[in-house]
Every structure is written in structure tokens, then in C-alpha cells.
Coordinates of C-alpha atoms in Angstrom, one line a residue:
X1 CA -5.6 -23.9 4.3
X2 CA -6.3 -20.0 4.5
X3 CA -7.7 -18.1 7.2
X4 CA -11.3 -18.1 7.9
X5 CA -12.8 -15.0 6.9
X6 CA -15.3 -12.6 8.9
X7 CA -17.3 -10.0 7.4
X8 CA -18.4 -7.2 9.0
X9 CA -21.4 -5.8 7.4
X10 CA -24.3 -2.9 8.2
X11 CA -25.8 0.1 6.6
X12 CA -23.4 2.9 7.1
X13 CA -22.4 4.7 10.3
X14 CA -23.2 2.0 12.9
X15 CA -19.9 2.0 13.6
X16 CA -18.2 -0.9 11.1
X17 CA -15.1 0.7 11.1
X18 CA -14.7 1.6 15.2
X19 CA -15.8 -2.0 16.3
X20 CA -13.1 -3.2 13.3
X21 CA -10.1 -1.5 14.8
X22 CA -11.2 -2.1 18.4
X23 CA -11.3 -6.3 17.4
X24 CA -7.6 -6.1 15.7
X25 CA -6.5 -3.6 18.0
X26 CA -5.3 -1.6 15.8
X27 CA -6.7 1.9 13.7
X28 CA -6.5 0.8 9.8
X29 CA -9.9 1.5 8.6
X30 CA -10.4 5.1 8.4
X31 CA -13.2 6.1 11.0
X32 CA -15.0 9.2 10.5
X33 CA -18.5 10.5 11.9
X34 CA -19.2 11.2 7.8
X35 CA -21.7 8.1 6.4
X36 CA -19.7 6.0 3.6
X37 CA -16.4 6.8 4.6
X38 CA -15.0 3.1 4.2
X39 CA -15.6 2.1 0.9
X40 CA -13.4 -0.4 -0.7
X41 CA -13.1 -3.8 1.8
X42 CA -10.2 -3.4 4.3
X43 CA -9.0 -6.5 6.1
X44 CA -6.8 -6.9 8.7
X45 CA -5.4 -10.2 11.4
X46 CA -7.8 -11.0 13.8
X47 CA -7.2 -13.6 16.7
X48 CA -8.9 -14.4 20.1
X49 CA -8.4 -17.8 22.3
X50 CA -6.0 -19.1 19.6
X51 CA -8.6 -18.9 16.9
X52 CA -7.3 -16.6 14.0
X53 CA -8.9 -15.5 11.1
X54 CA -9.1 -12.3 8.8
X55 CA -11.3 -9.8 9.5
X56 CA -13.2 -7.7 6.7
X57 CA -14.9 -4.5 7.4
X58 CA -17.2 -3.1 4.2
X59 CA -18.7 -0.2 3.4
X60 CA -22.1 0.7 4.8
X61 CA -24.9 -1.0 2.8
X62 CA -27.8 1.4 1.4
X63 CA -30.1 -0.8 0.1
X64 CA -32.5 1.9 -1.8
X65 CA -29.8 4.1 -3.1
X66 CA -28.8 4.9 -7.0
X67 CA -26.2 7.2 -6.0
X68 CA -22.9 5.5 -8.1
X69 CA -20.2 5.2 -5.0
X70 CA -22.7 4.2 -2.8
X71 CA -24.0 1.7 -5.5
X72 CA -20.6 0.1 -5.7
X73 CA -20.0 0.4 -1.7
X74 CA -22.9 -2.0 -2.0
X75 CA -21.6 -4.6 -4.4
X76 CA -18.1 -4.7 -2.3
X77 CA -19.9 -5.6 0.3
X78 CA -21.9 -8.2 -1.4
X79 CA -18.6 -9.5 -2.1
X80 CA -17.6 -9.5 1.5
X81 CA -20.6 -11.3 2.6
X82 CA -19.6 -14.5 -0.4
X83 CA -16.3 -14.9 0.6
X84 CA -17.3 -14.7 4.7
X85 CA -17.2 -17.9 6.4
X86 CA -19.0 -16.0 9.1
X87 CA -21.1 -12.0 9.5
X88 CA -21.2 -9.5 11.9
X89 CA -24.2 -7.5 11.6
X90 CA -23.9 -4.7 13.2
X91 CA -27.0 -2.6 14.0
X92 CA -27.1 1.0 16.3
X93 CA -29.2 1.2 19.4
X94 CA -29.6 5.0 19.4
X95 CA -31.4 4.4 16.2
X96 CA -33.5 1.3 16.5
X97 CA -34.4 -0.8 13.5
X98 CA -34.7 1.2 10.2
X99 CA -36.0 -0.2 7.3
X100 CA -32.3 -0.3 5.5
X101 CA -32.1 -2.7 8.4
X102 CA -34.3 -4.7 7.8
X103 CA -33.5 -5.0 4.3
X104 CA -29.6 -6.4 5.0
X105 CA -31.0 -8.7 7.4
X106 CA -33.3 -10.6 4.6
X107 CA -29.9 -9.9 2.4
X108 CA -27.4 -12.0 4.7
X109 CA -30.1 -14.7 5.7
X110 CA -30.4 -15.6 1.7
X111 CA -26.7 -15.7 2.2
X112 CA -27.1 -18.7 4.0
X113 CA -23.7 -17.8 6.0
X114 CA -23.8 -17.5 10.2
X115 CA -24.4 -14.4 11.3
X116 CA -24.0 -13.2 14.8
X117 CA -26.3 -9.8 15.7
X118 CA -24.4 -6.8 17.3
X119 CA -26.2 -3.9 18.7
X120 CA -23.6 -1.1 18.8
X121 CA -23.5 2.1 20.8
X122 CA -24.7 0.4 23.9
X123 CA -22.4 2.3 25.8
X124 CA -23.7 2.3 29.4
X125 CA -22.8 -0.4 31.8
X126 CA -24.9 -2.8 33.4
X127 CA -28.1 -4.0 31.8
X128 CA -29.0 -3.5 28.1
X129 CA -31.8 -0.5 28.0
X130 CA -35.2 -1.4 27.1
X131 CA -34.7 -1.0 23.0
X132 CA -32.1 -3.3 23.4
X133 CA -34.9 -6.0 22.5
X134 CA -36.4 -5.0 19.8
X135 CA -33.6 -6.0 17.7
X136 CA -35.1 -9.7 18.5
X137 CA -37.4 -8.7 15.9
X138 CA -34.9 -9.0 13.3
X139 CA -34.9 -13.0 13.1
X140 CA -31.3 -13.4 14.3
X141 CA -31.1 -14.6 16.6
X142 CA -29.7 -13.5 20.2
X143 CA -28.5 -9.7 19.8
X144 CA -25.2 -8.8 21.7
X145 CA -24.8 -5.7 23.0
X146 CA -21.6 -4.1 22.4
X147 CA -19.8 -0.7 22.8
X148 CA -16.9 -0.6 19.9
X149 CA -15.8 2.7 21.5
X150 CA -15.5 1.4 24.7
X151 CA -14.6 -2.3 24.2
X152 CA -17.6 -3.4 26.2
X153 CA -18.9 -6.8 24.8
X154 CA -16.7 -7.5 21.9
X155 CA -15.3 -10.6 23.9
X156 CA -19.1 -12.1 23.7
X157 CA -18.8 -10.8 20.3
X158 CA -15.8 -12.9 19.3
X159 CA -17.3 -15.9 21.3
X160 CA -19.7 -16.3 19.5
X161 CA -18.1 -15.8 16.0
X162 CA -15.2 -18.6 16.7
X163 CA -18.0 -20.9 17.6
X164 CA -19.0 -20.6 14.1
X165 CA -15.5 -20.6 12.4
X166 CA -14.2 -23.3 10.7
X167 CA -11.0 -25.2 11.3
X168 CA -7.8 -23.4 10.6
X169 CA -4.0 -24.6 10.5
X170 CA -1.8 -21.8 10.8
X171 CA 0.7 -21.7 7.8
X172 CA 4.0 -20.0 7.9
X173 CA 4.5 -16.3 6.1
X174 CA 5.6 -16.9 3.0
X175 CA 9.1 -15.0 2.5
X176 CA 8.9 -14.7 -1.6
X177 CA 5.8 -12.5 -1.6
X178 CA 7.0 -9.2 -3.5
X179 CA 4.8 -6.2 -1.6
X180 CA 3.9 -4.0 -4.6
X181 CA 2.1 -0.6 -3.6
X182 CA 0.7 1.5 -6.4
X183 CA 1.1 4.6 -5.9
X184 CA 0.0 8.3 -8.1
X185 CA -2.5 11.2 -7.8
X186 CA -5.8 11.0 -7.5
X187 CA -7.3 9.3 -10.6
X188 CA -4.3 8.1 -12.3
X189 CA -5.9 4.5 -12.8
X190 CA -4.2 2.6 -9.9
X191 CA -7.6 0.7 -8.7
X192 CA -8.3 0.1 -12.6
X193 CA -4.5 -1.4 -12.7
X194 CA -5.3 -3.7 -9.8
X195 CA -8.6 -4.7 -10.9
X196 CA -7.2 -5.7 -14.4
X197 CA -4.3 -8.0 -12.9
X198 CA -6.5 -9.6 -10.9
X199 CA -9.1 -10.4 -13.3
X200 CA -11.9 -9.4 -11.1
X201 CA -13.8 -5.9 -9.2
X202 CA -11.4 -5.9 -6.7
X203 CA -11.3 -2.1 -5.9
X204 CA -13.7 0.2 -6.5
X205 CA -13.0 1.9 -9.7
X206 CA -14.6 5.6 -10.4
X207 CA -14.2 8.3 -12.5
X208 CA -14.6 10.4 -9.6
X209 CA -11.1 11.4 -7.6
X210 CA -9.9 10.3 -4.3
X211 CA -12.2 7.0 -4.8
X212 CA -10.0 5.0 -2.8
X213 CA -9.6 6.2 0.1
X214 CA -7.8 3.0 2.1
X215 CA -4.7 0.4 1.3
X216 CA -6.3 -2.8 -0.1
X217 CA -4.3 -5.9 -1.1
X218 CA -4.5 -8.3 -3.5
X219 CA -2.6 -11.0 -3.6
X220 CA -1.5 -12.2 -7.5
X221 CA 0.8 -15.9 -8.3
X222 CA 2.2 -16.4 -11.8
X223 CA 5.0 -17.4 -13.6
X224 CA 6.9 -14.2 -12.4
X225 CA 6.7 -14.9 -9.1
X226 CA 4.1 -14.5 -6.0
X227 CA 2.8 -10.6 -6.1
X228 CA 0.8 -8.5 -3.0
X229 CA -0.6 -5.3 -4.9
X230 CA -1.2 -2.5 -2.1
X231 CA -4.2 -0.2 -3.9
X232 CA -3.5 3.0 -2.4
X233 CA -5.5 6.3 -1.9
X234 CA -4.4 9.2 -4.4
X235 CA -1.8 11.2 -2.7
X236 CA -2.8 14.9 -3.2
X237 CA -1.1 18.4 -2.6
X238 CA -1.6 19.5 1.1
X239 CA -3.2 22.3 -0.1
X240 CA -6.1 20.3 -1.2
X241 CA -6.8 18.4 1.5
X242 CA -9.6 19.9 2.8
X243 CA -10.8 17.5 5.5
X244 CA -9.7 14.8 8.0
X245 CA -10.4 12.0 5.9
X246 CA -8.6 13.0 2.8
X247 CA -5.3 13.6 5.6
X248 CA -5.9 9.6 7.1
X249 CA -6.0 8.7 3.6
X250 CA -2.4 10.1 2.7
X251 CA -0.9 8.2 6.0
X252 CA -2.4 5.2 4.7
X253 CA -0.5 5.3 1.7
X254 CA 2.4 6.4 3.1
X255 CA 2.5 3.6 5.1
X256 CA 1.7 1.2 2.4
X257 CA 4.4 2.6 0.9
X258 CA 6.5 1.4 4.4
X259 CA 4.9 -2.2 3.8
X260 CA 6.2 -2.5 0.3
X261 CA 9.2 -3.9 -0.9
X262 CA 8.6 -2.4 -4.5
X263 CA 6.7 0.7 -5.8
X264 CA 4.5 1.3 -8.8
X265 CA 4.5 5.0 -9.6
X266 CA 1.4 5.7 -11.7
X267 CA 1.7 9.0 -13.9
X268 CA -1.2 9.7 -16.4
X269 CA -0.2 9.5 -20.0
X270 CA -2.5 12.4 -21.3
X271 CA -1.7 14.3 -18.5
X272 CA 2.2 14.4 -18.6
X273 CA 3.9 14.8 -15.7
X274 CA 3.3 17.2 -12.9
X275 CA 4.8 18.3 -9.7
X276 CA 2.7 16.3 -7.7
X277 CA 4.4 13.3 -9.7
X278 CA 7.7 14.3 -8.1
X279 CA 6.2 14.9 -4.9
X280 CA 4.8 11.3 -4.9
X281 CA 7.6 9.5 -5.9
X282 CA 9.5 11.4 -3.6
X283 CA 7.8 9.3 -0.6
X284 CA 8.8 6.2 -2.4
X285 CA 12.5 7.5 -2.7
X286 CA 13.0 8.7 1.1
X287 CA 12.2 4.9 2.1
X288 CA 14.6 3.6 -0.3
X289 CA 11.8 1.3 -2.3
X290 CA 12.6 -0.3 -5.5
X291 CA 10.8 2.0 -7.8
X292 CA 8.9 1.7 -11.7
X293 CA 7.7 4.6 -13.4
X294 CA 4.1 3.4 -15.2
X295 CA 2.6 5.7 -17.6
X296 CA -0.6 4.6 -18.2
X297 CA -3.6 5.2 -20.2
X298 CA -1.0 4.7 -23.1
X299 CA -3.8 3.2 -25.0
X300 CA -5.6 6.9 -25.5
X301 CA -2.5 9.0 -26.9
X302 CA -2.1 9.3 -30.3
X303 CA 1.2 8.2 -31.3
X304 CA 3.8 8.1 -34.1
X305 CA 7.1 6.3 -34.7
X306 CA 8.7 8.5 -32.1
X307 CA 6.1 9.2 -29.9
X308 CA 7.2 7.2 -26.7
X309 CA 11.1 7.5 -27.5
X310 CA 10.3 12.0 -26.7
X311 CA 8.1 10.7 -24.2
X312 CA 10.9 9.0 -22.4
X313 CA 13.1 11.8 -22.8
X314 CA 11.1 14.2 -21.3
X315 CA 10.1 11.6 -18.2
X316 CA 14.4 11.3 -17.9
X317 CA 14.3 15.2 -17.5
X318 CA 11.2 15.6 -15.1
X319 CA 12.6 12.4 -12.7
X320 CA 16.5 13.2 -13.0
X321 CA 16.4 12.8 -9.3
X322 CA 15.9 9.5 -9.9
X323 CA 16.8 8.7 -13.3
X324 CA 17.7 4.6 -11.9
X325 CA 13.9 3.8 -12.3
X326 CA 12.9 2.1 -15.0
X327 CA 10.0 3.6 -17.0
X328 CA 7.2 1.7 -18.7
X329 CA 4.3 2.6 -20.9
X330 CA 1.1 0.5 -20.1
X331 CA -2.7 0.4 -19.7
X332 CA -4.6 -0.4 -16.8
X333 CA -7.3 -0.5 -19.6
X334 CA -6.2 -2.9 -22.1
X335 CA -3.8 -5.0 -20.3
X336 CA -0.7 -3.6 -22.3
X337 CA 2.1 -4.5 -20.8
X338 CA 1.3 -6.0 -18.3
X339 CA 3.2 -9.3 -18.1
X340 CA 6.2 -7.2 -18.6
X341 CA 5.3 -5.1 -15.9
X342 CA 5.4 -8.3 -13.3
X343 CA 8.8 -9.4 -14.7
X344 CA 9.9 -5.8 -14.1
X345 CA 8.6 -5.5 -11.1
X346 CA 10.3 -8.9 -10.0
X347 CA 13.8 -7.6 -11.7
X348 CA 13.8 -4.4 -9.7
X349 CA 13.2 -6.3 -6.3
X350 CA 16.4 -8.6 -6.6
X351 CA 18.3 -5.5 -7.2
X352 CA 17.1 -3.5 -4.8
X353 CA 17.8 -7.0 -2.7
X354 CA 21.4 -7.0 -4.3
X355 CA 24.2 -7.7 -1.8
X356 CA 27.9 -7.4 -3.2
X357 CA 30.8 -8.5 -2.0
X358 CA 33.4 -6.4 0.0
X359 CA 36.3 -7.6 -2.5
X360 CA 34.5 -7.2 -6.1
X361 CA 33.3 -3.1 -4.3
X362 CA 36.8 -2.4 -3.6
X363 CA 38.4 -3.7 -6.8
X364 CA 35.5 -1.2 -8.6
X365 CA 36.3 1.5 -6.3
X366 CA 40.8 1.1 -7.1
X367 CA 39.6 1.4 -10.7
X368 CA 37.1 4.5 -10.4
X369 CA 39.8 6.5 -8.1
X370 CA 42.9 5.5 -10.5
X371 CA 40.7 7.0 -13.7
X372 CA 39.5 10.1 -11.7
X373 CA 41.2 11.5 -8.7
X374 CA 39.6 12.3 -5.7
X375 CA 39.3 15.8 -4.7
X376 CA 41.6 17.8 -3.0
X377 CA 40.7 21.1 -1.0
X378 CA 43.5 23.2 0.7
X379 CA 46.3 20.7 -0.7
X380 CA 44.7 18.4 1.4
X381 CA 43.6 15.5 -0.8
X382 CA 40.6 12.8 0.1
X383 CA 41.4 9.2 0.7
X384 CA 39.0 6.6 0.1
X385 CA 40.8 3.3 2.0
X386 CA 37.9 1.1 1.3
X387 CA 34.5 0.3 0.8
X388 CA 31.8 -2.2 2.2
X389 CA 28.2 -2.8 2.0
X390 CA 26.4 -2.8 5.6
X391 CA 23.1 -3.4 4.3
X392 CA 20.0 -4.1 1.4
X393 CA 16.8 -2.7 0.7
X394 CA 18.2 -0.5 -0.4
X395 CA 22.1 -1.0 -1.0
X396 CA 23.8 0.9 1.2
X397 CA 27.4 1.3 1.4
X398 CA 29.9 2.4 3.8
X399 CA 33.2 4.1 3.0
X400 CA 35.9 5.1 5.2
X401 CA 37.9 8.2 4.1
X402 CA 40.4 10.6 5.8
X403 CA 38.2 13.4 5.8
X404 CA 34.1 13.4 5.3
X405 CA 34.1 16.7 4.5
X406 CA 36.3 16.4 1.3
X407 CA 34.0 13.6 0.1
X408 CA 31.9 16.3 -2.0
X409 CA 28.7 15.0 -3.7
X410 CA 29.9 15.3 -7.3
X411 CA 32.5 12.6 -6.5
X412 CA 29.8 10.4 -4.3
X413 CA 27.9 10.8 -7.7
X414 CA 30.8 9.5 -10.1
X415 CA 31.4 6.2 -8.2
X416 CA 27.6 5.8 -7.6
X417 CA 27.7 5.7 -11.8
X418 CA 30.7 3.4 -11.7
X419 CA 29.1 0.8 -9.3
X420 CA 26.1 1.3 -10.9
X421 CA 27.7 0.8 -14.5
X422 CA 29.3 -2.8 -13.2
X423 CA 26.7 -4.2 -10.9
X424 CA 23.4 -2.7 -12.2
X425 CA 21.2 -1.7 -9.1
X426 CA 18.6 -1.1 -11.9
X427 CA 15.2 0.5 -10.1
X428 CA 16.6 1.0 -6.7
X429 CA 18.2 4.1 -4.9
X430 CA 21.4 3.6 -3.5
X431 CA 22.6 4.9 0.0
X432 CA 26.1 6.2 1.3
X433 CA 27.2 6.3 5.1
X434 CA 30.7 8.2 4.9
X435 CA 32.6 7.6 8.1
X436 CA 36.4 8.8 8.8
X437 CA 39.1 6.5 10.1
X438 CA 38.5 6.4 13.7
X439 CA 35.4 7.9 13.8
X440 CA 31.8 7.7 14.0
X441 CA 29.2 7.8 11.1
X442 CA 29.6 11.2 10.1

């Protein structure tokens, strides 16, 4: 059985976001004094005496507005409020009731759902001021007065939502999940490639830049295995980020990238490739992630018999730094490709997962130094008395020389080739520790 879900809903800048990371004690919604700032739903682990469930904080609900993002903020959070077991309205007291809410109250009571009342902002201790009450007006019930900033009242708060949960039996993790982020500029198509593969209007998708500005996940099960796709926020150049949100937005993804075992890297087709591709993929390649290069938006180029072959040759130029990635062409769009995007993505995750033995590395490494000699310096030639792997994600191997300093990077390159050329370690970077005789990691 999964995890009961709470919603926490309320026209925007009440506070969603503050009272979210106060109640999983932890800051992953971005929180911002700028109305609409969480868009997309976030979720994150909740638990209080024993009882766990997920919580879900949503954009702010305008109910009036025709503005397009705020529109769609709207429908997320309609979402939110189906899938909730039970609501947290949350309400400010510094405002009293407007009419927006009003509106969301009439919205959640057709929902049929429980829904507990929290007045935010009541930051002073001791007895609730006097407009405190009026929110009894609202037909909800009791109010209860809370300060997300604070802390005061959010254990009243979470009594009174695990009185409403249902009954939940913890389940173990489950180890063969794959963590996929997708990463890319700004407006590459990555919240239209998750919406696609999950068949439904998972992430808000805009022609408007920087959308997405949190890590959602969606969790995807099919023949290729058992999938977590981690939406990210574009990453942009630092030049351009011109205010605090757009900088939380980056260290989301960044860490989204930490979370996953496998990255997508989004580049757009009728763009080509830019230097902010290299600058993205980059992140992925510092971590050591299993990586795919996914052009998409394949669908809109015009093409001719050798249209994708140039295309791939000029990709193998612009990512020589890391020329082990696989590259497909796909569309978010469409669907093409996309089956053989989960197959890849599961390939490149058992690679990067590879673990060799210390006997088949060193047989690979006798035949690589008999057919090209290490290299000398001085008269002093390098010795290479064996090999081992210490670790996975990514492969990473140890060898023990004579002397570091003659192991140049041209030679670490050559038997990178040769293992690579016998074992594969398609889509994943590859790591050496050199270490001399004796000594320590050098």
C-alpha cells in the first residue's frame, strides 16, 4: 500500500512553501516573498508519531486569473487536491479572508476530501488575536493557528491531519528503481519528455523559459525495468540569473543530479549545440552519472538520408570530453524513440554499475603495456605492477606504479580505450586513483 498523501493547498503567498519545509524539516520547495513561485507540485516524506505519509505542496490557487502559468498552477493544484487523502488549507491572518479565499474553500469542500483549516502568520505567542475568528466563517471547521516561520502550531497541525489519514504499512525501498534526472537549458522540452512517458500533465509544460523551476519525480514501471524521472529546472548561464529564485532553481538541479543514478542530457535539435550544453553536462560528468545525450524535437528538422549520421558527427566533436555517452535522436513530442530511450537508459546504468574482476583488469592491462610501452622520462621508465577496481558508480580503478608522476594522461587515456574496448563501460565516465608502491593516493 502507498503512502497517504497530503495536499497542501491556498491561493498564493500564504506561506505553502515555508509551512512545507518546516513539516519535513527540510528546505526543498523554493520559498520566495514573490506570489507563484512554486509552480509544479513538489513532494517530499513526512512523518509525525509514527504516522508517515507524503506531503505535496502546490502552487498558489488564483481562482479569477487567465494569466497562462498561473492558469496551469491552478490545474496542478487541482490535481493535488484528487490524489490527497487529506488538505491543508492554509489561509494568512495578516490578510483576513479574501474573496480568492473563499472561492478554494467552496473548491476543496466539493472535493469531498478532509480538510483541516490553517491560519498562517500567527506569529505572536499566547492567545490567537481577535481576526483569528473570523476564519470560522469559512465553514471548516476549527481553524488552527500556526506560525510556519516559527514552528508554532504545526504539531496541532499534524494532529489533526493523522487523525484523518488512512492506514499505512510501511513497505521497504525498492533497490531496482533507476533515478533518471533530465537535465538541459531552459526550454529544451524536458517537462514535455516527462509528461509524454508518463502519459499524463505531470509537469507544467510552457513555451515560456525557466517554467520549471523545482525537481519533480515521476515514477514510470515497464518492461525495461522500474524508472524515477527527476524534471529539473533549466540550468542557465550565471550571467543570466538575475534573481534569487532562478539561483535555488539551479541547486535544485544540481542536486537532482546528486539523487540520480543516470542522466538525460536534453539538447534542442533546431538549436544545435551550444556552450551551455557543455556546461550542463559537465555537472553530470563531475558526479560520475551514467550519461545519454537526447536530441530532441527531432520531429521538426528537415532531414535527408544523411541528415542524423552529420548530426552525430558534429555532437562527437562538440562532447569529445565525453565521447562514452551514447547519443539518441527523439521527440518529447511524438513519442519517437522513446522505448528505446528506457532500454538505453537501463543499459547505461548496469555499466555504470559494472564491477570487474581484479584478474580479467590485470590480464587487459599485461596486454595494453606489452603492445605500447609505458613512458619513460629521464631514463627512468613507469611501472604499472597492477590494477584493481575499488569502487562503481562510476568505475573507478586503482593502479599502483613506481612513479605517479610518469603516469602522463596520454597513457591513462590509451588503457582507458583498452578497458573500454574489452569491457564496454558504454555511457559512464571512468575514474583513476594512481597511487605509488608504498604510498598514499597521490
Amino acid at each position: 500500500m502507498s503512502k497517504p498523501v497530503v495536499a497542501i493547498v491556498g491561493r498564493p503567498n500564504v506561506g505553502k512553501s515555508t509551512l512545507f519545509n518546516k513539516l519535513i524539516g527540510t528546505r526543498l520547495s523554493i520559498v520566495d516573498d514573490t506570489p507563484g513561485v512554486t509552480r509544479d507540485r513538489i513532494y517530499g516524506d513526512c512523518e509525525w508519531l509514527n504516522n508517515k505519509f507524503l506531503l505535496v505542496d502546490t502552487g498558489g490557487i488564483e481562482p479569477y486569473s487567465n494569466d497562462v502559468i498561473l492558469k496551469q498552477m491552478r490545474a496542478q493544484a487541482e490535481i493535488a487536491i484528487e490524489t490527497a487523502d487529506v488538505i491543508i488549507f492554509v489561509t494568512d491572518l495578516t490578510c483576513g479572508i479574501l474573496a480568492a479565499d473563499t472561492e478554494v474553500a467552496a473548491m476543496l469542500q466539493k472535493s469531498g476530501k478532509p480538510i483541516v483549516l490553517c491560519v498562517n502568520k500567527c506569529d505572536s505567542i499566547g492567545a490567537p488575536e481577535p481576526e483569528f475568528y473570523e476564519f470560522y466563517n469559512l465553514g471548516l471547521g476549527d481553524p488552527i493557528a500556526v506560525s510556519s516561520v516559527h514552528g508554532h502550531g504545526t504539531g496541532d497541525l499534524l494532529d489533526e491531519v493523522i487523525k484523518n489519514l488512512p492506514a499505512f504499512e510501511d513497505e521497504e525501498e525498492d533497490d531496482e528503481i533507476i533515478n533518471v534526472a533530465v537535465i538541459g537549458k531552459p526550454n529544451v522540452g524536458k517537462s514535455s519528455l516527462i509528461n509524454k512517458i508518463s502519459g499524463s500533465e505531470r509537469a507544467i509544460v510552457s513555451d515560456i523559459a525557466g517554467t520549471t523551476r523545482d525537481s519533480t519525480d515521476t515514477l514510470i514501471e515497464n518492461q525495461y525495468g522500474k524508472f524515477n524521472f527527476i524534471d529539473t529546472a533549466g540550468i542557465r548561464r550565471k550571467s543570466r540569473i538575475n534573481d534569487a529564485i532562478e539561483k535555488f532553481s539551479i541547486i535544485r538541479a544540481r542536486m537532482a543530479v546528486e539523487r540520480a543514478n543516470v542522466c538525460v542530457i536534453m539538447i534542442d535539435a533546431q538549436e544545435g549545440f551550444t556552450e551551455q550544453d557543455s556546461k550542463v553536462a559537465s555537472i553530470a560528468l563531475e558526479q560520475g552519472k551514467a550519461c545519454i545525450i537526447a536530441v530532441n524535437k527531432w520531429d521538426a528538422i528537415e532531414k535527408d538520408t544523411n541528415t542524423m549520421k552529420e548530426f552525430r558527427e558534429k555532437l562527437a566533436v562538440d562532447f569529445s570530453f565525453m565521447s562514452f555517452a551514447p547519443v539518441m535522436f527523439i521527440s518529447a513530442k511524438t513519442g519517437q524513440r522513446l522505448d528505446r530511450l528506457f532500454e538505453m537508459i537501463a543499459f547505461v546504468h548496469s555499466q555504470n554499475s559494472m564491477r570487474i574482476s581484479t584478474g580479467k583488469l590485470n590480464e587487459v592491462l599485461a596486454d595494453a603495456t606489452a603492445r605500447v610501452q609505458p613512458p619513460t622520462d629521464k631514463g627512468k621508465r613507469l611501472k604499472i605492477y597492477y590494477m584493481t577496481q575499488a569502487s562503481t558508480r562510476p568505475p573507478t580503478f586503482v593502479f599502483f606504479v613506481n612513479n605517479a608522476e610518469l603516469f602522463h594522461f596520454s597513457y591513462q587515456r590509451y588503457l582507458e580505450n583498452q578497458i573500454r574496448a574489452i569491457f564496454g563501460l558504454d555511457g559512464t565516465p571512468v575514474r583513476f586513483i594512481i597511487r605509488e608502491r608504498g604510498e598514499s593516493k597521490k
